[in-house]
Amino acid sequence: MSDYTPPKVWQPKESGGQFASINRPEAGARFEQELPVGKHPLQLYSMGTPNGVKVTILLEELLAAGVSGAEYDAFFISIMDGDQFGSGFVDINPNSKIPALVDRSVEPHQPVFESGAILLYLAEKFDRFLGKNRAETLSWLMWQMGSAPFVGGGFGHFYAYAPEKYEYPIDRYTMETKRQLDVLDKRLANNEFICGDEYTIADMAIFPWYGSLVLNRAYDAAEFLNAQQYTNVLRWANQLDAREPVKRGIRVNTTWGDHPVKERHGAEDLD
Amino acid sequence: MSDYTPPKVWQPKESGGQFASINRPEAGARFEQELPVGKHPLQLYSMGTPNGVKVTILLEELLAAGVSGAEYDAFFISIMDGDQFGSGFVDINPNSKIPALVDRSVEPHQPVFESGAILLYLAEKFDRFLGKNRAETLSWLMWQMGSAPFVGGGFGHFYAYAPEKYEYPIDRYTMETKRQLDVLDKRLANNEFICGDEYTIADMAIFPWYGSLVLNRAYDAAEFLNAQQYTNVLRWANQLDAREPVKRGIRVNTTWGDHPVKERHGAEDLD
């Protein structure tokens, strides 16, 4: 049994394992720092985490489809070094999380934050990848936004990052992660993509989190999760993973993996 | 120190405290059950939790604004009794979470799930409460969807519902909940509403979670969180809470609180 009794009023103490130096109970800028600006209409400030690569996959898909106006500069925001707490970043995303986008093709320049909002903003701007049934695409996009915190902030944290292996939270978040994978597995049993026969931003949102789990690219947890039981998710993940724009997108704003591209300012950086 | 070592492959065991009987690692229907259908264009299947009342607040706001076509039947889905695992519910939301909506004013009838998707679907359908700056409203709506799982599934679970008081998860999620409240507090210092001077679906999404925290309607945690320090969130929460449509919306699909309305099939049920 736990022998901990919460105090009347919580007081902060160092917490968060390897992220301890980053996490604080206060929001807002911690230092002054302007953001760099490149030459393209779209300026992305990000890192190649699952939430980051959602956006670079979409941008690479748009460019591969010949959409003009989708050219972008992708600047690296090192979340381990606290770049997200610089004043310039906080100005465009007061929540201090990657990814954040500024669309400089409109006046005034439009900031957008939260990966799901950026996906929807860009898909609407260029009228691509929204699917035939808009409500269905929105439902699955929102499903990803509301579900993945149990995978990343829950399962991943307690399985891989927390300073100790705590049994109860690991059990809690493993069960939920497997339930979510089973939701997807049942969905993909009779659908080529999340929204039927059309590839949409819902796939691009879901792949970096759940595809990474079944392809064993996240937390080294595929065996623990018995990921191979989700055969339909695996089939779909491999299908997306074979797409050239996906291969390009997942390299952007990384300093790890095969052929990392820390910053991207033109197609040649990825070619 | 924890003396737990995760196994190679996770095996389910009973977990989840008071939700233990509900949580399983499998998705899908557990029994056959058709959903009831009322007389109005919009059919809501829900419960008056924070995610549920987001939608009933919007619907009551639409009706108060005189929008025709927003009349709705709200059926009660008891998530403690597992109603969300009936086949009819799973057909409209394979994720088995409330709220779920069916729009019967269009052919074929349109299911929508995830509270954020329902808010956006209805706001677009009736062209209301989207704000002047669509990208800003989307950003804050998505912020709520991606952030509240740390409040509900994280803080609320470990502070109020888990079978024991585990110090590390309570510290982790308390810090994040306070950080999120501080994000809102700084935002609302210079803005009447989340998106400036316009009341939008972002407010309706955020109020049921974060307003409930500062008004001490969730987890009895306002003292623990020192909620009164977030004076701008409190000002905004009280302002929304005084609106008649909000007062109506938060009563729908409840069996608790003042004047609960378990099911709503017409304005007279709330008058």
Coordinates of C-alpha atoms in Angstrom, one line a residue:
Chain A
M1 CA 0.0 0.0 0.0
S2 CA 1.1 3.5 -0.7
D3 CA 1.9 5.5 2.5
Y4 CA 1.5 8.9 0.8
T5 CA -1.1 11.4 1.9
P6 CA -1.5 14.4 -0.3
P7 CA -1.1 17.8 1.5
K8 CA -4.0 20.3 1.7
V9 CA -2.3 22.5 -0.9
W10 CA 0.1 21.0 -3.4
Q11 CA 3.7 22.4 -3.5
P12 CA 5.9 21.9 -6.5
K13 CA 8.9 19.6 -6.2
E14 CA 11.3 18.3 -8.9
S15 CA 9.5 15.7 -10.9
G16 CA 9.3 14.1 -14.3
G17 CA 12.4 11.9 -14.6
Q18 CA 14.5 12.9 -17.6
F19 CA 12.2 15.8 -18.2
A20 CA 12.5 17.1 -14.7
S21 CA 14.4 20.3 -15.7
I22 CA 11.7 21.2 -18.3
N23 CA 8.5 20.7 -16.3
R24 CA 7.2 23.6 -14.2
P25 CA 3.8 24.5 -13.0
E26 CA 4.0 28.0 -14.7
A27 CA 3.4 28.9 -18.3
G28 CA 4.9 31.7 -20.3
A29 CA 8.3 32.8 -21.7
R30 CA 11.4 32.1 -19.6
F31 CA 13.8 34.1 -21.7
E32 CA 13.9 36.5 -24.7
Q33 CA 14.5 34.9 -28.1
E34 CA 13.3 35.8 -31.5
L35 CA 12.5 33.0 -33.9
P36 CA 14.3 32.8 -37.2
V37 CA 12.4 33.3 -40.4
G38 CA 13.1 31.6 -43.8
K39 CA 12.1 32.3 -47.3
H40 CA 9.0 30.2 -47.8
P41 CA 5.3 31.0 -47.1
L42 CA 5.1 28.5 -44.3
Q43 CA 7.4 28.6 -41.3
L44 CA 7.4 25.5 -39.0
Y45 CA 9.0 25.5 -35.6
S46 CA 9.1 21.9 -34.5
M47 CA 11.0 18.7 -33.6
G48 CA 10.6 15.3 -35.2
T49 CA 8.5 13.7 -32.4
P50 CA 5.2 12.0 -33.3
N51 CA 3.3 15.4 -33.0
G52 CA 6.0 17.1 -35.1
V53 CA 6.1 14.6 -38.0
K54 CA 2.3 14.7 -38.4
V55 CA 2.8 18.1 -39.9
T56 CA 5.9 17.4 -42.0
I57 CA 4.2 14.3 -43.4
L58 CA 1.3 16.4 -44.6
L59 CA 3.6 19.1 -46.0
E60 CA 5.6 16.5 -47.9
E61 CA 2.4 14.9 -49.2
L62 CA 1.1 18.3 -50.4
L63 CA 4.4 19.0 -52.1
A64 CA 4.4 15.6 -53.7
A65 CA 0.9 16.2 -55.0
G66 CA 2.2 19.4 -56.7
V67 CA 0.3 21.8 -54.4
S68 CA 1.8 25.2 -54.9
G69 CA 2.2 27.4 -51.8
A70 CA 3.1 24.5 -49.5
E71 CA 6.8 25.1 -49.5
Y72 CA 8.1 25.5 -46.0
D73 CA 11.0 26.2 -43.7
A74 CA 11.3 23.8 -40.7
F75 CA 13.3 25.1 -37.8
F76 CA 14.5 22.8 -35.1
I77 CA 13.1 23.5 -31.6
S78 CA 15.0 21.5 -29.1
I79 CA 12.4 20.7 -26.4
M80 CA 15.1 19.1 -24.2
D81 CA 17.0 22.4 -24.2
G82 CA 13.9 24.4 -23.5
D83 CA 13.7 26.3 -26.8
Q84 CA 9.9 26.2 -26.5
F85 CA 10.1 28.7 -23.6
G86 CA 11.7 31.4 -25.7
S87 CA 9.6 34.5 -26.1
G88 CA 9.2 34.2 -29.9
F89 CA 8.0 30.7 -29.6
V90 CA 5.6 31.5 -26.8
D91 CA 4.2 34.4 -28.9
I92 CA 3.0 31.9 -31.5
N93 CA 2.2 29.1 -29.0
P94 CA 1.5 30.1 -25.4
N95 CA 1.3 26.4 -24.5
S96 CA 5.1 26.0 -25.3
K97 CA 4.7 22.7 -27.2
I98 CA 5.8 21.7 -30.7
P99 CA 4.8 22.0 -33.5
A100 CA 3.9 25.6 -34.2
L101 CA 3.3 27.1 -37.6
V102 CA 3.2 30.6 -39.0
D103 CA 1.5 31.1 -42.3
R104 CA 3.2 34.2 -43.9
S105 CA 1.2 34.0 -47.1
V106 CA -1.6 35.8 -45.4
E107 CA -1.8 39.2 -43.8
P108 CA -1.6 39.5 -40.9
H109 CA 0.7 36.5 -40.6
Q110 CA -1.3 33.6 -39.1
P111 CA 0.1 31.6 -36.2
V112 CA -1.4 28.1 -35.6
F113 CA -0.6 25.7 -32.8
E114 CA -1.5 22.2 -31.8
S115 CA -0.7 19.5 -34.4
G116 CA -4.3 18.7 -35.0
A117 CA -5.1 22.4 -35.7
I118 CA -2.2 22.7 -38.1
L119 CA -3.3 19.6 -40.0
L120 CA -6.8 20.9 -40.4
Y121 CA -5.7 24.4 -41.2
L122 CA -3.4 23.2 -44.0
A123 CA -5.8 20.6 -45.3
E124 CA -8.5 23.3 -45.6
K125 CA -6.1 25.9 -47.0
F126 CA -5.1 23.6 -49.8
D127 CA -8.4 21.6 -49.9
R128 CA -6.6 18.2 -49.8
F129 CA -6.7 15.1 -47.6
L130 CA -10.0 16.0 -45.9
G131 CA -11.9 13.0 -47.2
K132 CA -15.4 12.7 -48.6
N133 CA -17.1 12.6 -45.3
R134 CA -15.8 15.7 -43.4
A135 CA -17.5 14.7 -40.1
E136 CA -15.9 11.3 -40.2
T137 CA -12.4 12.8 -40.8
L138 CA -12.9 15.3 -38.0
S139 CA -14.1 12.5 -35.6
W140 CA -11.0 10.5 -36.2
L141 CA -8.6 13.5 -36.1
M142 CA -10.1 14.5 -32.7
W143 CA -9.9 10.8 -31.6
Q144 CA -6.2 11.0 -32.1
M145 CA -5.8 14.3 -30.3
G146 CA -7.8 13.1 -27.3
S147 CA -6.4 9.5 -27.2
A148 CA -2.7 9.9 -27.8
P149 CA -2.0 11.7 -24.4
F150 CA -2.7 8.3 -22.8
V151 CA -0.1 6.8 -25.0
G152 CA 2.6 9.5 -24.9
G153 CA 2.0 11.3 -21.6
G154 CA 0.8 8.1 -20.0
F155 CA 2.1 4.8 -21.3
G156 CA 5.4 6.1 -22.8
H157 CA 6.1 8.2 -19.7
F158 CA 5.6 5.4 -17.2
Y159 CA 7.0 2.6 -19.3
A160 CA 10.1 4.3 -20.6
Y161 CA 10.8 7.7 -18.9
A162 CA 9.7 7.8 -15.3
P163 CA 12.5 7.4 -12.7
E164 CA 11.0 4.2 -11.4
K165 CA 8.8 1.4 -12.8
Y166 CA 5.5 2.0 -11.1
E167 CA 3.2 -1.0 -11.5
Y168 CA -0.3 0.7 -11.2
P169 CA 0.3 3.5 -13.8
I170 CA 2.0 1.1 -16.2
D171 CA -0.9 -1.3 -16.0
R172 CA -3.4 1.5 -16.4
Y173 CA -1.8 3.0 -19.4
T174 CA -0.9 -0.2 -21.1
M175 CA -4.5 -1.4 -20.9
E176 CA -5.7 1.9 -22.5
T177 CA -3.0 1.8 -25.2
K178 CA -3.9 -1.7 -26.1
R179 CA -7.6 -0.8 -26.2
Q180 CA -6.8 2.1 -28.5
L181 CA -4.8 -0.1 -30.8
D182 CA -7.8 -2.5 -30.8
V183 CA -10.1 0.3 -31.8
L184 CA -7.8 1.0 -34.8
D185 CA -7.4 -2.7 -35.6
K186 CA -11.1 -3.2 -35.8
R187 CA -11.5 -0.1 -37.9
L188 CA -8.7 -1.1 -40.3
A189 CA -10.0 -4.6 -40.7
N190 CA -12.5 -3.4 -43.3
N191 CA -11.0 -0.1 -44.3
E192 CA -7.9 0.5 -46.3
F193 CA -7.4 3.8 -44.5
I194 CA -8.9 5.2 -41.3
C195 CA -11.7 6.9 -43.3
G196 CA -12.3 4.2 -45.8
D197 CA -10.7 4.2 -49.2
E198 CA -9.3 7.7 -48.9
Y199 CA -6.0 8.7 -47.3
T200 CA -6.7 11.7 -45.1
I201 CA -5.2 13.9 -42.3
A202 CA -6.7 11.3 -39.9
D203 CA -4.1 8.8 -41.1
M204 CA -1.3 11.3 -40.9
A205 CA -2.3 12.2 -37.3
I206 CA -2.6 8.5 -36.2
F207 CA 0.4 7.0 -38.0
P208 CA 3.2 8.7 -36.1
W209 CA 1.8 7.5 -32.7
Y210 CA 0.2 4.1 -33.3
G211 CA 2.2 3.2 -36.4
S212 CA 5.3 3.8 -34.3
L213 CA 4.1 1.5 -31.6
V214 CA 3.4 -1.5 -33.9
L215 CA 6.6 -0.8 -36.0
N216 CA 8.5 -0.8 -32.7
R217 CA 9.9 2.7 -33.1
A218 CA 8.5 4.0 -29.8
Y219 CA 9.6 3.1 -26.3
D220 CA 10.9 -0.3 -27.6
A221 CA 7.5 -1.6 -26.4
A222 CA 6.2 -3.7 -29.3
E223 CA 6.9 -6.9 -27.5
F224 CA 5.5 -5.7 -24.2
L225 CA 2.3 -4.5 -26.0
N226 CA 2.2 -7.7 -28.1
A227 CA 1.9 -5.4 -31.1
Q228 CA 1.9 -8.1 -33.7
Q229 CA -1.6 -9.1 -32.6
Y230 CA -2.9 -5.9 -34.3
T231 CA -2.4 -7.2 -37.8
N232 CA -4.6 -4.7 -39.5
V233 CA -2.7 -1.8 -37.9
L234 CA 0.5 -3.4 -39.0
R235 CA -0.7 -3.8 -42.6
W236 CA -1.8 -0.1 -42.6
A237 CA 1.4 1.2 -40.9
N238 CA 3.6 -0.6 -43.4
Q239 CA 1.5 0.8 -46.3
L240 CA 1.9 4.3 -45.0
D241 CA 5.5 3.8 -44.1
A242 CA 6.3 2.9 -47.8
R243 CA 5.1 6.2 -49.1
E244 CA 7.9 8.5 -50.2
P245 CA 6.4 11.6 -48.7
V246 CA 6.0 9.8 -45.4
K247 CA 9.6 8.7 -45.6
R248 CA 10.6 12.3 -46.1
G249 CA 8.3 13.8 -43.5
I250 CA 9.6 11.6 -40.7
R251 CA 13.2 12.7 -41.2
V252 CA 12.4 16.4 -40.8
N253 CA 13.6 18.1 -37.6
T254 CA 15.3 15.0 -36.4
T255 CA 18.9 14.5 -35.2
W256 CA 18.4 10.7 -35.0
G257 CA 17.4 7.8 -37.2
D258 CA 18.4 7.2 -40.8
H259 CA 19.4 10.4 -42.7
P260 CA 18.3 12.9 -40.2
V261 CA 17.5 16.4 -41.4
K262 CA 17.7 18.8 -38.5
E263 CA 16.3 21.8 -40.5
R264 CA 14.6 21.8 -43.8
H265 CA 14.6 24.8 -46.1
G266 CA 14.1 23.2 -49.5
A267 CA 13.4 19.9 -51.2
E268 CA 17.1 19.4 -51.7
D269 CA 17.7 19.0 -48.0
L270 CA 15.7 15.8 -48.2
D271 CA 16.6 14.5 -51.7
Chain B
M1 CA 11.9 2.5 -4.6
S2 CA 9.5 0.5 -6.6
D3 CA 10.2 -3.2 -6.6
Y4 CA 8.2 -3.8 -9.8
T5 CA 9.8 -5.2 -13.0
P6 CA 7.5 -5.2 -16.0
P7 CA 7.2 -8.6 -17.7
K8 CA 8.4 -9.2 -21.3
V9 CA 4.8 -9.2 -22.5
W10 CA 2.0 -7.4 -20.5
Q11 CA -0.9 -9.5 -19.3
P12 CA -4.2 -7.8 -18.3
K13 CA -5.2 -7.7 -14.6
E14 CA -8.0 -5.9 -13.0
S15 CA -7.1 -2.2 -12.8
G16 CA -8.6 1.2 -12.6
G17 CA -10.1 1.6 -9.1
Q18 CA -13.8 2.3 -9.3
F19 CA -13.7 1.9 -13.1
A20 CA -12.2 -1.6 -12.9
S21 CA -15.3 -3.3 -14.2
I22 CA -15.4 -1.0 -17.2
N23 CA -11.8 -1.0 -18.4
R24 CA -10.6 -3.7 -20.7
P25 CA -7.9 -3.9 -23.3
E26 CA -10.4 -4.8 -26.1
A27 CA -12.6 -2.5 -28.1
G28 CA -15.9 -3.3 -29.8
A29 CA -19.5 -4.1 -28.7
R30 CA -20.0 -6.3 -25.7
F31 CA -23.8 -6.8 -26.2
E32 CA -26.6 -6.1 -28.7
Q33 CA -28.6 -3.0 -28.0
E34 CA -30.3 -0.6 -30.3
L35 CA -30.2 3.1 -29.5
P36 CA -33.5 5.0 -29.0
V37 CA -34.4 7.7 -31.5
G38 CA -36.4 10.8 -30.7
K39 CA -38.3 13.3 -32.8
H40 CA -35.6 16.0 -33.3
P41 CA -33.1 16.5 -36.1
L42 CA -30.2 16.0 -33.7
Q43 CA -29.8 12.9 -31.5
L44 CA -27.3 13.1 -28.7
Y45 CA -26.2 10.0 -26.7
S46 CA -24.3 11.3 -23.7
M47 CA -23.8 11.9 -20.0
G48 CA -23.3 15.2 -18.2
T49 CA -19.6 14.8 -17.7
P50 CA -17.3 17.6 -18.8
N51 CA -17.0 16.2 -22.3
G52 CA -20.8 15.7 -22.4
V53 CA -21.8 19.2 -21.4
K54 CA -19.5 20.8 -23.9
V55 CA -22.1 19.7 -26.5
T56 CA -25.2 20.5 -24.5
I57 CA -23.9 24.0 -23.8
L58 CA -23.4 24.6 -27.5
L59 CA -26.8 23.2 -28.3
E60 CA -28.5 25.4 -25.7
E61 CA -26.5 28.4 -26.9
L62 CA -27.7 27.7 -30.5
L63 CA -31.3 27.4 -29.4
A64 CA -31.0 30.6 -27.3
A65 CA -29.7 32.4 -30.3
G66 CA -32.8 31.3 -32.3
V67 CA -31.0 28.9 -34.6
S68 CA -33.5 26.7 -36.3
G69 CA -32.6 23.1 -36.7
A70 CA -30.7 22.8 -33.5
E71 CA -33.4 21.0 -31.5
Y72 CA -32.2 17.8 -30.0
D73 CA -33.0 14.7 -28.1
A74 CA -30.4 13.9 -25.4
F75 CA -30.4 10.3 -24.3
F76 CA -28.6 9.2 -21.2
I77 CA -25.7 6.8 -21.6
S78 CA -24.6 5.5 -18.2
I79 CA -20.9 4.9 -18.6
M80 CA -20.7 3.3 -15.1
D81 CA -23.2 0.7 -16.3
G82 CA -21.4 0.1 -19.6
D83 CA -24.1 1.5 -21.9
Q84 CA -21.3 2.7 -24.2
F85 CA -20.5 -0.9 -25.1
G86 CA -23.9 -1.6 -26.6
S87 CA -23.8 -2.4 -30.3
G88 CA -25.9 0.6 -31.3
F89 CA -23.6 3.0 -29.5
V90 CA -20.4 1.4 -30.9
D91 CA -21.9 1.7 -34.4
I92 CA -21.8 5.5 -34.1
N93 CA -18.7 5.6 -31.9
P94 CA -16.3 2.7 -32.2
N95 CA -14.3 4.2 -29.3
S96 CA -17.1 3.7 -26.8
K97 CA -16.9 7.2 -25.2
I98 CA -19.5 9.8 -24.7
P99 CA -20.7 12.1 -26.3
A100 CA -21.8 10.7 -29.7
L101 CA -24.2 12.5 -32.1
V102 CA -26.3 11.5 -35.0
D103 CA -27.5 14.3 -37.4
R104 CA -30.7 13.0 -38.9
S105 CA -31.3 16.1 -40.9
V106 CA -29.0 14.9 -43.6
E107 CA -29.1 11.8 -45.7
P108 CA -27.5 9.5 -45.0
H109 CA -27.7 10.2 -41.3
Q110 CA -24.4 11.5 -40.1
P111 CA -22.7 10.1 -37.0
V112 CA -20.1 12.3 -35.3
F113 CA -18.0 11.3 -32.2
E114 CA -15.4 13.0 -30.0
S115 CA -16.7 16.2 -28.3
G116 CA -14.3 18.4 -30.2
A117 CA -15.5 17.0 -33.5
I118 CA -19.2 17.5 -32.5
L119 CA -18.5 21.1 -31.4
L120 CA -16.8 21.9 -34.7
Y121 CA -19.4 20.0 -36.8
L122 CA -22.3 21.9 -35.2
A123 CA -20.6 25.3 -35.2
E124 CA -19.9 24.8 -38.9
K125 CA -23.4 23.5 -39.7
F126 CA -25.0 26.6 -38.2
D127 CA -22.1 29.0 -38.8
R128 CA -22.0 30.2 -35.2
F129 CA -19.4 30.5 -32.5
L130 CA -16.4 29.9 -34.7
G131 CA -14.9 33.3 -34.1
K132 CA -13.3 35.8 -36.5
N133 CA -10.0 34.0 -36.6
R134 CA -10.8 30.4 -37.5
A135 CA -7.2 29.2 -37.0
E136 CA -7.1 30.7 -33.5
T137 CA -10.3 29.0 -32.6
L138 CA -9.1 25.7 -34.0
S139 CA -5.8 26.0 -32.1
W140 CA -7.5 26.5 -28.7
L141 CA -10.1 23.8 -29.4
M142 CA -7.4 21.4 -30.2
W143 CA -5.4 22.6 -27.2
Q144 CA -8.4 21.5 -25.0
M145 CA -8.6 18.1 -26.7
G146 CA -5.0 17.4 -26.3
S147 CA -4.5 18.9 -22.8
A148 CA -7.6 17.8 -20.8
P149 CA -6.6 14.1 -20.8
F150 CA -3.8 15.1 -18.4
V151 CA -6.5 16.7 -16.2
G152 CA -9.2 14.0 -16.4
G153 CA -7.4 10.8 -17.1
G154 CA -4.3 12.0 -15.2
F155 CA -4.9 14.4 -12.3
G156 CA -8.5 13.4 -11.6
H157 CA -7.8 9.7 -11.8
F158 CA -4.8 9.8 -9.5
Y159 CA -6.1 12.5 -7.1
A160 CA -9.7 11.2 -6.7
Y161 CA -10.3 7.8 -8.2
A162 CA -7.2 5.5 -8.1
P163 CA -7.4 2.8 -5.4
E164 CA -4.3 4.3 -3.6
K165 CA -2.7 7.8 -3.4
Y166 CA 0.4 7.4 -5.5
E167 CA 2.8 10.3 -4.9
Y168 CA 4.7 10.4 -8.2
P169 CA 1.6 10.4 -10.6
I170 CA -0.2 12.9 -8.4
D171 CA 2.8 15.2 -8.5
R172 CA 3.2 14.7 -12.2
Y173 CA -0.4 15.5 -13.1
T174 CA -0.8 18.2 -10.6
M175 CA 2.1 20.1 -12.0
E176 CA 0.7 19.8 -15.5
T177 CA -2.8 20.7 -14.5
K178 CA -1.5 23.9 -12.8
R179 CA 0.7 24.7 -15.8
Q180 CA -2.4 24.4 -18.1
L181 CA -4.4 26.6 -15.7
D182 CA -1.6 29.1 -15.9
V183 CA -1.7 29.0 -19.7
L184 CA -5.3 29.9 -19.5
D185 CA -4.8 32.5 -16.8
K186 CA -2.2 34.4 -18.9
R187 CA -4.4 34.1 -21.9
L188 CA -7.5 35.5 -20.1
A189 CA -5.6 38.3 -18.5
N190 CA -5.9 40.4 -21.6
N191 CA -8.8 38.6 -23.3
E192 CA -12.5 38.5 -22.3
F193 CA -12.8 35.1 -23.9
I194 CA -10.3 32.5 -25.1
C195 CA -10.3 34.0 -28.6
G196 CA -10.5 37.7 -27.7
D197 CA -13.8 39.5 -27.6
E198 CA -15.8 36.7 -29.1
Y199 CA -17.4 33.8 -27.3
T200 CA -16.6 30.6 -29.3
I201 CA -16.6 26.8 -29.1
A202 CA -13.1 27.1 -27.6
D203 CA -14.7 28.6 -24.5
M204 CA -17.4 25.9 -24.5
A205 CA -14.8 23.2 -24.7
I206 CA -12.5 24.6 -22.1
F207 CA -15.1 25.8 -19.5
P208 CA -16.4 22.3 -18.5
W209 CA -12.9 21.1 -17.6
Y210 CA -11.0 24.1 -16.3
G211 CA -14.0 26.2 -15.1
S212 CA -15.0 23.2 -13.1
L213 CA -11.6 23.0 -11.5
V214 CA -11.5 26.7 -10.4
L215 CA -15.2 26.6 -9.3
N216 CA -14.4 23.5 -7.3
R217 CA -16.9 21.3 -9.1
A218 CA -14.4 18.6 -10.0
Y219 CA -12.5 16.3 -7.7
D220 CA -13.0 18.7 -4.7
A221 CA -9.5 19.8 -5.7
A222 CA -9.7 23.6 -5.8
E223 CA -7.8 24.0 -2.5
F224 CA -5.2 21.4 -3.5
L225 CA -4.6 23.2 -6.8
N226 CA -4.7 26.6 -5.1
A227 CA -7.2 27.5 -7.8
Q228 CA -7.9 31.0 -6.5
Q229 CA -4.5 32.0 -7.7
Y230 CA -5.9 31.8 -11.3
T231 CA -7.9 35.0 -10.9
N232 CA -8.5 35.5 -14.7
V233 CA -9.7 31.9 -15.1
L234 CA -12.1 32.5 -12.2
R235 CA -13.4 35.7 -13.6
W236 CA -14.0 34.0 -17.0
A237 CA -15.5 30.9 -15.4
N238 CA -18.0 32.9 -13.4
Q239 CA -18.9 35.0 -16.5
L240 CA -19.7 31.8 -18.5
D241 CA -21.4 30.2 -15.5
A242 CA -23.9 33.1 -15.3
R243 CA -25.1 32.6 -18.9
E244 CA -28.6 31.0 -19.1
P245 CA -27.7 28.5 -21.9
V246 CA -24.7 27.4 -19.9
K247 CA -26.8 26.8 -16.8
R248 CA -29.2 24.8 -19.0
G249 CA -26.5 22.8 -20.8
I250 CA -24.7 21.6 -17.7
R251 CA -28.0 20.1 -16.3
V252 CA -28.6 17.9 -19.4
N253 CA -27.9 14.1 -19.0
T254 CA -27.2 14.4 -15.3
T255 CA -28.6 12.6 -12.4
W256 CA -26.8 14.8 -9.8
G257 CA -26.5 18.5 -9.0
D258 CA -29.3 21.1 -8.9
H259 CA -32.3 20.2 -11.1
P260 CA -30.8 17.3 -13.0
V261 CA -32.4 16.5 -16.3
K262 CA -31.5 12.9 -17.1
E263 CA -32.9 13.0 -20.7
R264 CA -33.9 16.1 -22.7
H265 CA -36.5 15.9 -25.4
G266 CA -37.7 19.5 -25.5
A267 CA -37.1 23.0 -24.0
E268 CA -39.8 22.3 -21.4
D269 CA -37.6 19.6 -19.8
L270 CA -35.2 22.4 -18.8
D271 CA -37.6 25.3 -18.2

